[in-house]
mmCIF file of C-alpha atoms and ligand atoms in Angstrom:
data_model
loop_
_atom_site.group_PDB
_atom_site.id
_atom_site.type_symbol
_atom_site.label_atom_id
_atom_site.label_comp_id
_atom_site.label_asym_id
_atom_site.label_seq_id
_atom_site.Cartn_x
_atom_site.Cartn_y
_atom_site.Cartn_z
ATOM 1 C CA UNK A 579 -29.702 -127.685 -33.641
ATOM 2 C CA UNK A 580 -31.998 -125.605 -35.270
ATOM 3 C CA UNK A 581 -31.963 -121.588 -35.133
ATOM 4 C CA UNK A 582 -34.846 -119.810 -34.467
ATOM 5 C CA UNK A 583 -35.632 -116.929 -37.271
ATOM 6 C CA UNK A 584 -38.254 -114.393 -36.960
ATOM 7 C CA UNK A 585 -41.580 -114.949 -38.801
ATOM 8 C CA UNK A 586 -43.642 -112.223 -38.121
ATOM 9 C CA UNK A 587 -43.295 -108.734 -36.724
ATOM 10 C CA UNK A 588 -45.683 -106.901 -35.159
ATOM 11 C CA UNK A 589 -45.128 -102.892 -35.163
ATOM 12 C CA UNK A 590 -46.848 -101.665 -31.595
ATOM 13 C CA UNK A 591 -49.593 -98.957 -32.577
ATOM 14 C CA UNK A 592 -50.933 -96.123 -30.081
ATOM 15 C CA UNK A 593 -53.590 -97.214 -27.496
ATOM 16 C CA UNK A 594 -55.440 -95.406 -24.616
ATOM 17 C CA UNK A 595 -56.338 -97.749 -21.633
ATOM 18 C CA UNK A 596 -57.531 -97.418 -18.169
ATOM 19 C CA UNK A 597 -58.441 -93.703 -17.352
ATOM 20 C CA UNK A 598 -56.723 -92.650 -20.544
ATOM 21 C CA UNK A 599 -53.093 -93.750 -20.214
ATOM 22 C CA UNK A 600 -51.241 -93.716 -23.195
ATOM 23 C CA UNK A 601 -49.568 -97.349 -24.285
ATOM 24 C CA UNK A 602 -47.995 -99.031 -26.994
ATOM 25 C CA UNK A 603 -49.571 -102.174 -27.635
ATOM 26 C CA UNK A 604 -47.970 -104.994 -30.474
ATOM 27 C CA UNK A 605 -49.100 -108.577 -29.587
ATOM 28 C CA UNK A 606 -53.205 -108.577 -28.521
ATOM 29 C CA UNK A 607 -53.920 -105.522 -30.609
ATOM 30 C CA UNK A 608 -56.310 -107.627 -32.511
ATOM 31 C CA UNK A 609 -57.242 -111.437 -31.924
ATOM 32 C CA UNK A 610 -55.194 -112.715 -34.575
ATOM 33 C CA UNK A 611 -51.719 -110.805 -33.334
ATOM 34 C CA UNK A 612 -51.813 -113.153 -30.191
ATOM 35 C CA UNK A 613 -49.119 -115.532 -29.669
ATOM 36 C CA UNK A 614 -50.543 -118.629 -27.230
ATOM 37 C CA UNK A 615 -50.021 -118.362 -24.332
ATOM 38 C CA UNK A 616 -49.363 -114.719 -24.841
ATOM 39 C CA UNK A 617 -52.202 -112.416 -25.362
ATOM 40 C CA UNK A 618 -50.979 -108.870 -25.079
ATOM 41 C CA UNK A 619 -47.984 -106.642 -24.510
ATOM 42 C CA UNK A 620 -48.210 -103.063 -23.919
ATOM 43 C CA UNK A 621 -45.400 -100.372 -23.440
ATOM 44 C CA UNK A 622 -45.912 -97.669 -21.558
ATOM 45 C CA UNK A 623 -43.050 -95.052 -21.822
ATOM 46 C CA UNK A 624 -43.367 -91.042 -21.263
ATOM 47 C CA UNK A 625 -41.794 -87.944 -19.898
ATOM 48 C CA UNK A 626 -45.380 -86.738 -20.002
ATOM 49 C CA UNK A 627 -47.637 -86.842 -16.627
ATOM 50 C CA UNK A 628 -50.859 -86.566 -18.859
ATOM 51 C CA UNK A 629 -49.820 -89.871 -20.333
ATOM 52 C CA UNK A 630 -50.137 -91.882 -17.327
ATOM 53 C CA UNK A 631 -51.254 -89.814 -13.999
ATOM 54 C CA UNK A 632 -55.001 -91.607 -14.323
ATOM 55 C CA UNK A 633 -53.495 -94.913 -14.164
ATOM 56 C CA UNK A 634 -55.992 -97.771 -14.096
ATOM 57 C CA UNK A 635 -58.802 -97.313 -10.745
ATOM 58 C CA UNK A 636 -60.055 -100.688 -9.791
ATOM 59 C CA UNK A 637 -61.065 -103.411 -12.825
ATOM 60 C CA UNK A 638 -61.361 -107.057 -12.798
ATOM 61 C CA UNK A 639 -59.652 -109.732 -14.359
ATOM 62 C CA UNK A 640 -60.290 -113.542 -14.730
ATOM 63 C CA UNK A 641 -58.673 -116.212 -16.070
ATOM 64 C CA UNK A 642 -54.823 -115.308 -16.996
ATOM 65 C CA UNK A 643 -52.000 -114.092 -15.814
ATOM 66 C CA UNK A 644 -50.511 -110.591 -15.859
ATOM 67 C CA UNK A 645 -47.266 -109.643 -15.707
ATOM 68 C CA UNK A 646 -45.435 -105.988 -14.861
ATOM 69 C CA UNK A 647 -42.101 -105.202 -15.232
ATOM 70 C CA UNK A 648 -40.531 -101.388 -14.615
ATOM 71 C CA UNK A 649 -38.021 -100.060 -16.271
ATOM 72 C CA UNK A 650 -38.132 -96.570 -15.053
ATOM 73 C CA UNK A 651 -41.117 -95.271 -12.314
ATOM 74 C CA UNK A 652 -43.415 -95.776 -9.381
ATOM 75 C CA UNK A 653 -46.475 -97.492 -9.704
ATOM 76 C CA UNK A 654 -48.824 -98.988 -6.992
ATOM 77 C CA UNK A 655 -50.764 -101.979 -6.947
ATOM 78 C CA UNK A 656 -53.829 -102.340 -4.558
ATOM 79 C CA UNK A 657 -56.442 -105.449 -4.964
ATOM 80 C CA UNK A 658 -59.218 -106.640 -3.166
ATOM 81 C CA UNK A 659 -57.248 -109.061 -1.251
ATOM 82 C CA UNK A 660 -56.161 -106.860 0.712
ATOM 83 C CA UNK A 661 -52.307 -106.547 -1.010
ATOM 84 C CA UNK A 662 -50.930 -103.054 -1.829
ATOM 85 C CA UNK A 663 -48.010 -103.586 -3.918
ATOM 86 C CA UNK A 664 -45.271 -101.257 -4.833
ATOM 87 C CA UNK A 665 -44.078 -101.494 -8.243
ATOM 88 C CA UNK A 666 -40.570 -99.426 -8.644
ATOM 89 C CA UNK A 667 -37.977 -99.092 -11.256
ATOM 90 C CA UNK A 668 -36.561 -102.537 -11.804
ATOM 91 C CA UNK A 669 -38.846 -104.359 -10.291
ATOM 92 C CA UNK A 670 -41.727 -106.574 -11.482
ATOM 93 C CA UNK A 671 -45.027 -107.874 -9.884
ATOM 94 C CA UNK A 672 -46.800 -111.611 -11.275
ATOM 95 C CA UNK A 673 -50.531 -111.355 -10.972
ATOM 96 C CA UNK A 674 -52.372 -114.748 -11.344
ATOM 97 C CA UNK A 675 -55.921 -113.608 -11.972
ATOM 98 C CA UNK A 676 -57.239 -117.029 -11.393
ATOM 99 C CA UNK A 677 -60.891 -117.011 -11.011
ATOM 100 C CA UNK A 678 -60.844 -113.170 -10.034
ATOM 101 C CA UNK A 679 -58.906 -110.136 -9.097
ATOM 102 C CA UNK A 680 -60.305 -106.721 -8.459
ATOM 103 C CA UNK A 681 -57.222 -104.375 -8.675
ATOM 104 C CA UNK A 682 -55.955 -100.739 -9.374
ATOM 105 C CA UNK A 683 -52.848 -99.689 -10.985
ATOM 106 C CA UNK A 684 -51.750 -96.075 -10.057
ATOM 107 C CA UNK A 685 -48.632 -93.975 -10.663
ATOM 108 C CA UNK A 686 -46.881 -93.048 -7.303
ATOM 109 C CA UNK A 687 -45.250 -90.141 -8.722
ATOM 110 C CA UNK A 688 -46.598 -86.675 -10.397
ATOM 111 C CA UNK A 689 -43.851 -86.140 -12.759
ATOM 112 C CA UNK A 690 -41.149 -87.288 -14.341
ATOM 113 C CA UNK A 691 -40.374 -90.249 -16.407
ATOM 114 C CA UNK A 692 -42.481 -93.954 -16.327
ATOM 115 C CA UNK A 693 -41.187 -97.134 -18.762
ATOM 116 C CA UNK A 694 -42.107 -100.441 -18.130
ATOM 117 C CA UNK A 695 -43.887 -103.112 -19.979
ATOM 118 C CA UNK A 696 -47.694 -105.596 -19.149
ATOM 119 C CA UNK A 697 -47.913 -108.662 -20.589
ATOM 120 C CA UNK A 698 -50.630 -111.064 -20.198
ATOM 121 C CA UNK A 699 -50.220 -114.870 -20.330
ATOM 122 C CA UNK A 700 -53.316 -116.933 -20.261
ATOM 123 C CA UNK A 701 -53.558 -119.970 -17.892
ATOM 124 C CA UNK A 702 -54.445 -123.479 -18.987
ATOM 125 C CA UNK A 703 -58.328 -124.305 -18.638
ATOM 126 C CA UNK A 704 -57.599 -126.582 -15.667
ATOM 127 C CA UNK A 705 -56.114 -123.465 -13.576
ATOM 128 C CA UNK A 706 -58.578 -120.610 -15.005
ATOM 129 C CA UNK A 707 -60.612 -121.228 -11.596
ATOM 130 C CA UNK A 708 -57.916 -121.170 -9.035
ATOM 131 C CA UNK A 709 -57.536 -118.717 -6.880
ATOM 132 C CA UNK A 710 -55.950 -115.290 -7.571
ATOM 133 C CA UNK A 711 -52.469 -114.533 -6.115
ATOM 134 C CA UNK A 712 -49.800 -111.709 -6.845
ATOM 135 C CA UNK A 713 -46.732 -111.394 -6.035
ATOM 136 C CA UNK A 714 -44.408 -108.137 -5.863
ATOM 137 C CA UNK A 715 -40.804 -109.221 -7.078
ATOM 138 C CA UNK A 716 -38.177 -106.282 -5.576
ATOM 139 C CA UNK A 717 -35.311 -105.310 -8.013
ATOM 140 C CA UNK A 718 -33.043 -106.733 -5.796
ATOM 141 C CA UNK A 719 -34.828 -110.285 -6.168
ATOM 142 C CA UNK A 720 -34.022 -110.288 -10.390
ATOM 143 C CA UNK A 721 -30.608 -111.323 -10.625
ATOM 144 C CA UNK A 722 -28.424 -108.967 -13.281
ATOM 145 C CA UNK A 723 -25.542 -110.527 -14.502
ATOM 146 C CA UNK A 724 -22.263 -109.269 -16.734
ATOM 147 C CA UNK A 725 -22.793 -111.785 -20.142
ATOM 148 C CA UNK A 726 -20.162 -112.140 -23.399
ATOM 149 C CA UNK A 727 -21.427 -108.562 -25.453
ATOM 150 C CA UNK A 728 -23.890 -106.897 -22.555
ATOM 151 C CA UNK A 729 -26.098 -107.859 -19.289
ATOM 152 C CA UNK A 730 -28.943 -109.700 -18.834
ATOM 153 C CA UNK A 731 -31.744 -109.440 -15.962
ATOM 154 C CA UNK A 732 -33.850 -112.712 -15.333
ATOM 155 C CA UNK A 733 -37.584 -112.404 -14.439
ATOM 156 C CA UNK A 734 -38.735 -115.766 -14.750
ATOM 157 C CA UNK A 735 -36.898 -119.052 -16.209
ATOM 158 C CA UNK A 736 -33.210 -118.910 -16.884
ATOM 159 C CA UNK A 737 -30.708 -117.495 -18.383
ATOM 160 C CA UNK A 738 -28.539 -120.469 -20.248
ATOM 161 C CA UNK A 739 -24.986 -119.281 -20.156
ATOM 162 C CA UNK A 740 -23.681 -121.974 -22.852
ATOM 163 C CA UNK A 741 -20.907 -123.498 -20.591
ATOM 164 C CA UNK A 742 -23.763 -125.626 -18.242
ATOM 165 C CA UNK A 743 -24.142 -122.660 -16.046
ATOM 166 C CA UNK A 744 -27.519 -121.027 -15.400
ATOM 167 C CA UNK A 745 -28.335 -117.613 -14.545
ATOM 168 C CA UNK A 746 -32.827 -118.546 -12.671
ATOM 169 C CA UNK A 747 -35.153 -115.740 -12.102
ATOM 170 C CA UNK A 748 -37.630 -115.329 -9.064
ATOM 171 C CA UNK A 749 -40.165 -116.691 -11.267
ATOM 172 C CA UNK A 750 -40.380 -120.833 -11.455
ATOM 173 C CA UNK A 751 -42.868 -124.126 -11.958
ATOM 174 C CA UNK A 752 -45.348 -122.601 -13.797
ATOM 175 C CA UNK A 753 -47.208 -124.683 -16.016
ATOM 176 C CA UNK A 754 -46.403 -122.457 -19.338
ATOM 177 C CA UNK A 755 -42.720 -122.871 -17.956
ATOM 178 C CA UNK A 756 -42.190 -118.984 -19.060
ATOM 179 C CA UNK A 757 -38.549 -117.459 -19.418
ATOM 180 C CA UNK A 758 -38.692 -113.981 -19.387
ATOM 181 C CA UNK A 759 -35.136 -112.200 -19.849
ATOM 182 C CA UNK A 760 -34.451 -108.365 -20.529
ATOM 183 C CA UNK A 761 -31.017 -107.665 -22.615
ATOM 184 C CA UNK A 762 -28.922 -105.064 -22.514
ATOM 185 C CA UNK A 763 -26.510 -105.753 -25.485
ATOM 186 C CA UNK A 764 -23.186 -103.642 -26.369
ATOM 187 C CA UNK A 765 -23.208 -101.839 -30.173
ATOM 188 C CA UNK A 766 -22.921 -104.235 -32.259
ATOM 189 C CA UNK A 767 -22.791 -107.626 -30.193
ATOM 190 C CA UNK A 768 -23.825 -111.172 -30.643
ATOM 191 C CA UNK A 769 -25.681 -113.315 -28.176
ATOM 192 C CA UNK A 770 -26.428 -116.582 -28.426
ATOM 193 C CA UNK A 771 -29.661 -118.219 -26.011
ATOM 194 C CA UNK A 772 -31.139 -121.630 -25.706
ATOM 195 C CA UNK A 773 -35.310 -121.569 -25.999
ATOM 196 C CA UNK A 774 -37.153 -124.726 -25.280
ATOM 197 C CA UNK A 775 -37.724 -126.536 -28.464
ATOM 198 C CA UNK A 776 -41.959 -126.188 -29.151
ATOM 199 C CA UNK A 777 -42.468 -123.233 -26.868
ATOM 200 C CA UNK A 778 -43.654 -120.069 -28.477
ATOM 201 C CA UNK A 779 -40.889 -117.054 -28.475
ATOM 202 C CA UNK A 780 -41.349 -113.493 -29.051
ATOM 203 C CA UNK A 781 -38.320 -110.422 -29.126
ATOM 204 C CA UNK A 782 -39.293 -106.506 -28.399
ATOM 205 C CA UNK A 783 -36.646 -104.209 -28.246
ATOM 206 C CA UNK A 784 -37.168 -101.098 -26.194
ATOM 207 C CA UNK A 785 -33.912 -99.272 -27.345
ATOM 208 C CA UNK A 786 -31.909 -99.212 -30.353
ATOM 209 C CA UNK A 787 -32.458 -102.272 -32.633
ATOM 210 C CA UNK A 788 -31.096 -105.548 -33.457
ATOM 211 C CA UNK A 789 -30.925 -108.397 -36.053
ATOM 212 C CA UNK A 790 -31.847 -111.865 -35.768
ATOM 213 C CA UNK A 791 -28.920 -113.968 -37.170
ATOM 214 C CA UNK A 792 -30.628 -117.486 -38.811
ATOM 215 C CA UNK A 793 -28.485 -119.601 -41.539
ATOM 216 C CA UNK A 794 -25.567 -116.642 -42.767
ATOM 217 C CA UNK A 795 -29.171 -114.101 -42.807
ATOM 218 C CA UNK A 796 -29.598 -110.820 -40.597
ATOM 219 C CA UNK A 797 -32.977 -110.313 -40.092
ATOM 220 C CA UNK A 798 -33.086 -106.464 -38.621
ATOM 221 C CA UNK A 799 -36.161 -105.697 -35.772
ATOM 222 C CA UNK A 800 -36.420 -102.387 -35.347
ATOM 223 C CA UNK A 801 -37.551 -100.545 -32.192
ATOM 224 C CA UNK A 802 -40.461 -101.265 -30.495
ATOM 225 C CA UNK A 803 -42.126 -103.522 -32.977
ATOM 226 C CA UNK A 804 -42.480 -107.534 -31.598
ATOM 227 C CA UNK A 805 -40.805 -110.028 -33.432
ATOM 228 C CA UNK A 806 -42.540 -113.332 -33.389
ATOM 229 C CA UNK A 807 -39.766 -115.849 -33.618
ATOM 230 C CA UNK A 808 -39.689 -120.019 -35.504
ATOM 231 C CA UNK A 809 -39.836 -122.654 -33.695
ATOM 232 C CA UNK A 810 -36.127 -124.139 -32.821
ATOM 233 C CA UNK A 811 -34.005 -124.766 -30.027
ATOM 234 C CA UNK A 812 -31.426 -121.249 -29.919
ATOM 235 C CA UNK A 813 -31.859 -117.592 -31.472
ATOM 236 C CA UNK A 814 -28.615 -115.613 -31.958
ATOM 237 C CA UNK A 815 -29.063 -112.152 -31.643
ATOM 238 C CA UNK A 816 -26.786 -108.945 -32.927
ATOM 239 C CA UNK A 817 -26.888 -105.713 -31.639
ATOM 240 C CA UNK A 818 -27.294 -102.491 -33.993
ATOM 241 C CA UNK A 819 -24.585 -100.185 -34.087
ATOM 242 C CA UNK A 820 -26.448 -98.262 -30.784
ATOM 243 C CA UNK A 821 -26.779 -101.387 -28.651
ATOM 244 C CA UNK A 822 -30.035 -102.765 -28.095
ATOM 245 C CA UNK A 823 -31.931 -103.404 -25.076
ATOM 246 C CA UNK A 824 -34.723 -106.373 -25.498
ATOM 247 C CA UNK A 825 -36.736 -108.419 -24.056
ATOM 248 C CA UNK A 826 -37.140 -111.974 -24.709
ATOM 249 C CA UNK A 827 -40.215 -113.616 -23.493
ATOM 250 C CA UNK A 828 -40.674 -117.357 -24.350
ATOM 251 C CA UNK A 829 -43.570 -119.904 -22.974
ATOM 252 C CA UNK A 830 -45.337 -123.427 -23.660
ATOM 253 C CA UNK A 831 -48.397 -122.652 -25.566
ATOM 254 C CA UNK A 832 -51.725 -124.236 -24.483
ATOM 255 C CA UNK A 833 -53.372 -124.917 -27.413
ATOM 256 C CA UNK A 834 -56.914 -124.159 -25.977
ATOM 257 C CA UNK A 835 -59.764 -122.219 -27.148
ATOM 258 C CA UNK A 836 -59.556 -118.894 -26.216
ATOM 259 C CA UNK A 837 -62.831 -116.695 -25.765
ATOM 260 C CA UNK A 838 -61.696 -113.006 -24.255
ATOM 261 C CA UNK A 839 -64.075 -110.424 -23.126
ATOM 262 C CA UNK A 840 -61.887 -107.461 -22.436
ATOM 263 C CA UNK A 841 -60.498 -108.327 -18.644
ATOM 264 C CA UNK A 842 -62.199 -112.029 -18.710
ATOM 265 C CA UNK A 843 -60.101 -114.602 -21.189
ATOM 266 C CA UNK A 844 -61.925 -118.143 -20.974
ATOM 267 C CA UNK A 845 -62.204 -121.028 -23.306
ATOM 268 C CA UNK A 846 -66.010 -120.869 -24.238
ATOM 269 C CA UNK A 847 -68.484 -118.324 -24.495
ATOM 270 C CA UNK A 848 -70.547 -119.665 -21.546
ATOM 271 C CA UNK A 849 -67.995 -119.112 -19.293
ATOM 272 C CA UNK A 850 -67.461 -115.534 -20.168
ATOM 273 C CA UNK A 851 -71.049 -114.731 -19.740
ATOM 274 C CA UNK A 852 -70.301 -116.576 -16.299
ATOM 275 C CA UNK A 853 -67.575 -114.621 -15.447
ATOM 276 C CA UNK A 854 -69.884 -111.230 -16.389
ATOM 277 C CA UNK A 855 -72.839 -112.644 -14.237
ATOM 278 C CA UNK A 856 -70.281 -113.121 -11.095
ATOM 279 C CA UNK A 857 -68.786 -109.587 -11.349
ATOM 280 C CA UNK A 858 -72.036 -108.247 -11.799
ATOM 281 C CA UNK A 859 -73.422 -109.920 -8.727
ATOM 282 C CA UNK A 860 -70.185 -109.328 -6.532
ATOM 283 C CA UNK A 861 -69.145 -112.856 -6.848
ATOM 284 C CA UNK A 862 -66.131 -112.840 -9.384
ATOM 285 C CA UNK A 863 -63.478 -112.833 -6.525
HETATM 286 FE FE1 LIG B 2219 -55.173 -104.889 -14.445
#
């Protein structure tokens, strides 16, 4: 059984987006940091209301999937749909652009402190066209369990426990068959978890730090950089000596072109001049 090590690490750098909200974006900061199917992450954490109270007023997307999860903080989705979404701490929301989604992103709240994390995972070329959904997954819904050396919360996949149990998320039968676990890990522990041999794997601790354990080495991943991981069927994890708290996002990769135009991720150039025709006419959603 091979052991996944970590190949690549991607330190997040400073980014504005939206109406000038201030992120931290590793993975998608330029098109060569992407990791198929993943084409962005972003971290958003502040005590600071000027960081994030202009939020993101109403944008498009097309062709990919975007995915919220709140660690701390109120923010509300509203789309052309029709769907007003509330996004609260510990809770997540799965957008599937599809063909197209007109949405905003706003804080709910005036002060105080916002965390949370967007990723965006890009959809096969046979499902770019379908049409958009979203769904608002309640804290309650994303099961948080007690593991050997910390906790884990499961978004989407499962959680292998390593006796034939298995911890699923609200999130299942996508075709990139994503697992997306957040790990709270006691000072200084080891975790062991099963990743789906060929599927591309990816580690970003949001507190303290933690080493990737591969073949008697400890590779150390500090805070808030993304740590692209081998390919292989486990990845053993140890704590630093503050704990760690991670998340580890795994999917099947597509192997597709991808074209991206900002909001619009296709698989040929045509079809993002297509997708800039529609929203200019009205017609992208
Ligand atoms: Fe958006």
């Amino acid at each position: 059984m091979t052991t996944r090590r970590l190949t690549r690490i991607i330190p997040s750098i400073p980014v504005s987006d939206g109406a000038g909200v201030k992120l931290r974006r590793s993975i998608g900061q330029s098109q060569g940091l992407r990791l198929d199917p993943f084409l962005m992450l972003d971290e958003f954490a502040s005590d600071n209301p000027d960081d994030y109270i202009a939020g993101f007023p109403p944008h498009p997307h097309r062709g990919f999937e975007t995915v919220t999860y709140m660690l701390e903080g109120d923010f509300q989705h509203q789309d052309h749909l029709g769907n007003t979404g509330h996004l609260r701490s510990g809770g997540a929301q799965w957008m599937t652009a599809g063909r197209g989604i007109i949405h905003s992103e706003m804080p709910l709240q005036q002060s105080g402190r916002l965390h949370g994390f967007q990723f965006w995972i890009n959809l096969p070329a046979s499902e770019k066209m379908k049409p958009a959904s979203y769904r608002d997954i309640e804290p309650e819904e994303i099961p948080e369990r007690r593991i050997d050396g910390g906790r884990v919360r499961v978004i989407a996949g499962a959680f292998d426990c390593g006796d034939g149990q298995a911890i699923p998320g609200p999130i299942q039968g996508l075709s990139t068959a994503p697992l997306f676990l957040d790990l709270r890990l006691d000072a200084g522990a080891r975790v062991s978890q099963r990743i789906e041999a060929g599927h591309n794997a990816f580690l970003y601790p949001y507190a303290g730090s933690l080493s990737v354990v591969a073949g008697g080495d400890a590779q150390p991943l500090p805070n808030r950089q993304a740590g692209v991981l081998s390919d292989g069927e486990r990845v053993e994890l140890e704590a630093g000596p503050d704990g760690c708290g991670v998340l580890l996002i795994t999917a099947r990769p597509l192997g597709e072109p991808v074209v991206q135009y900002g909001p619009f991720v296709m698989n040929t150039r045509e079809e993002i001049e297509q997708a800039l025709d529609d929203y200019r006419a009205g017609t992208l959603a």
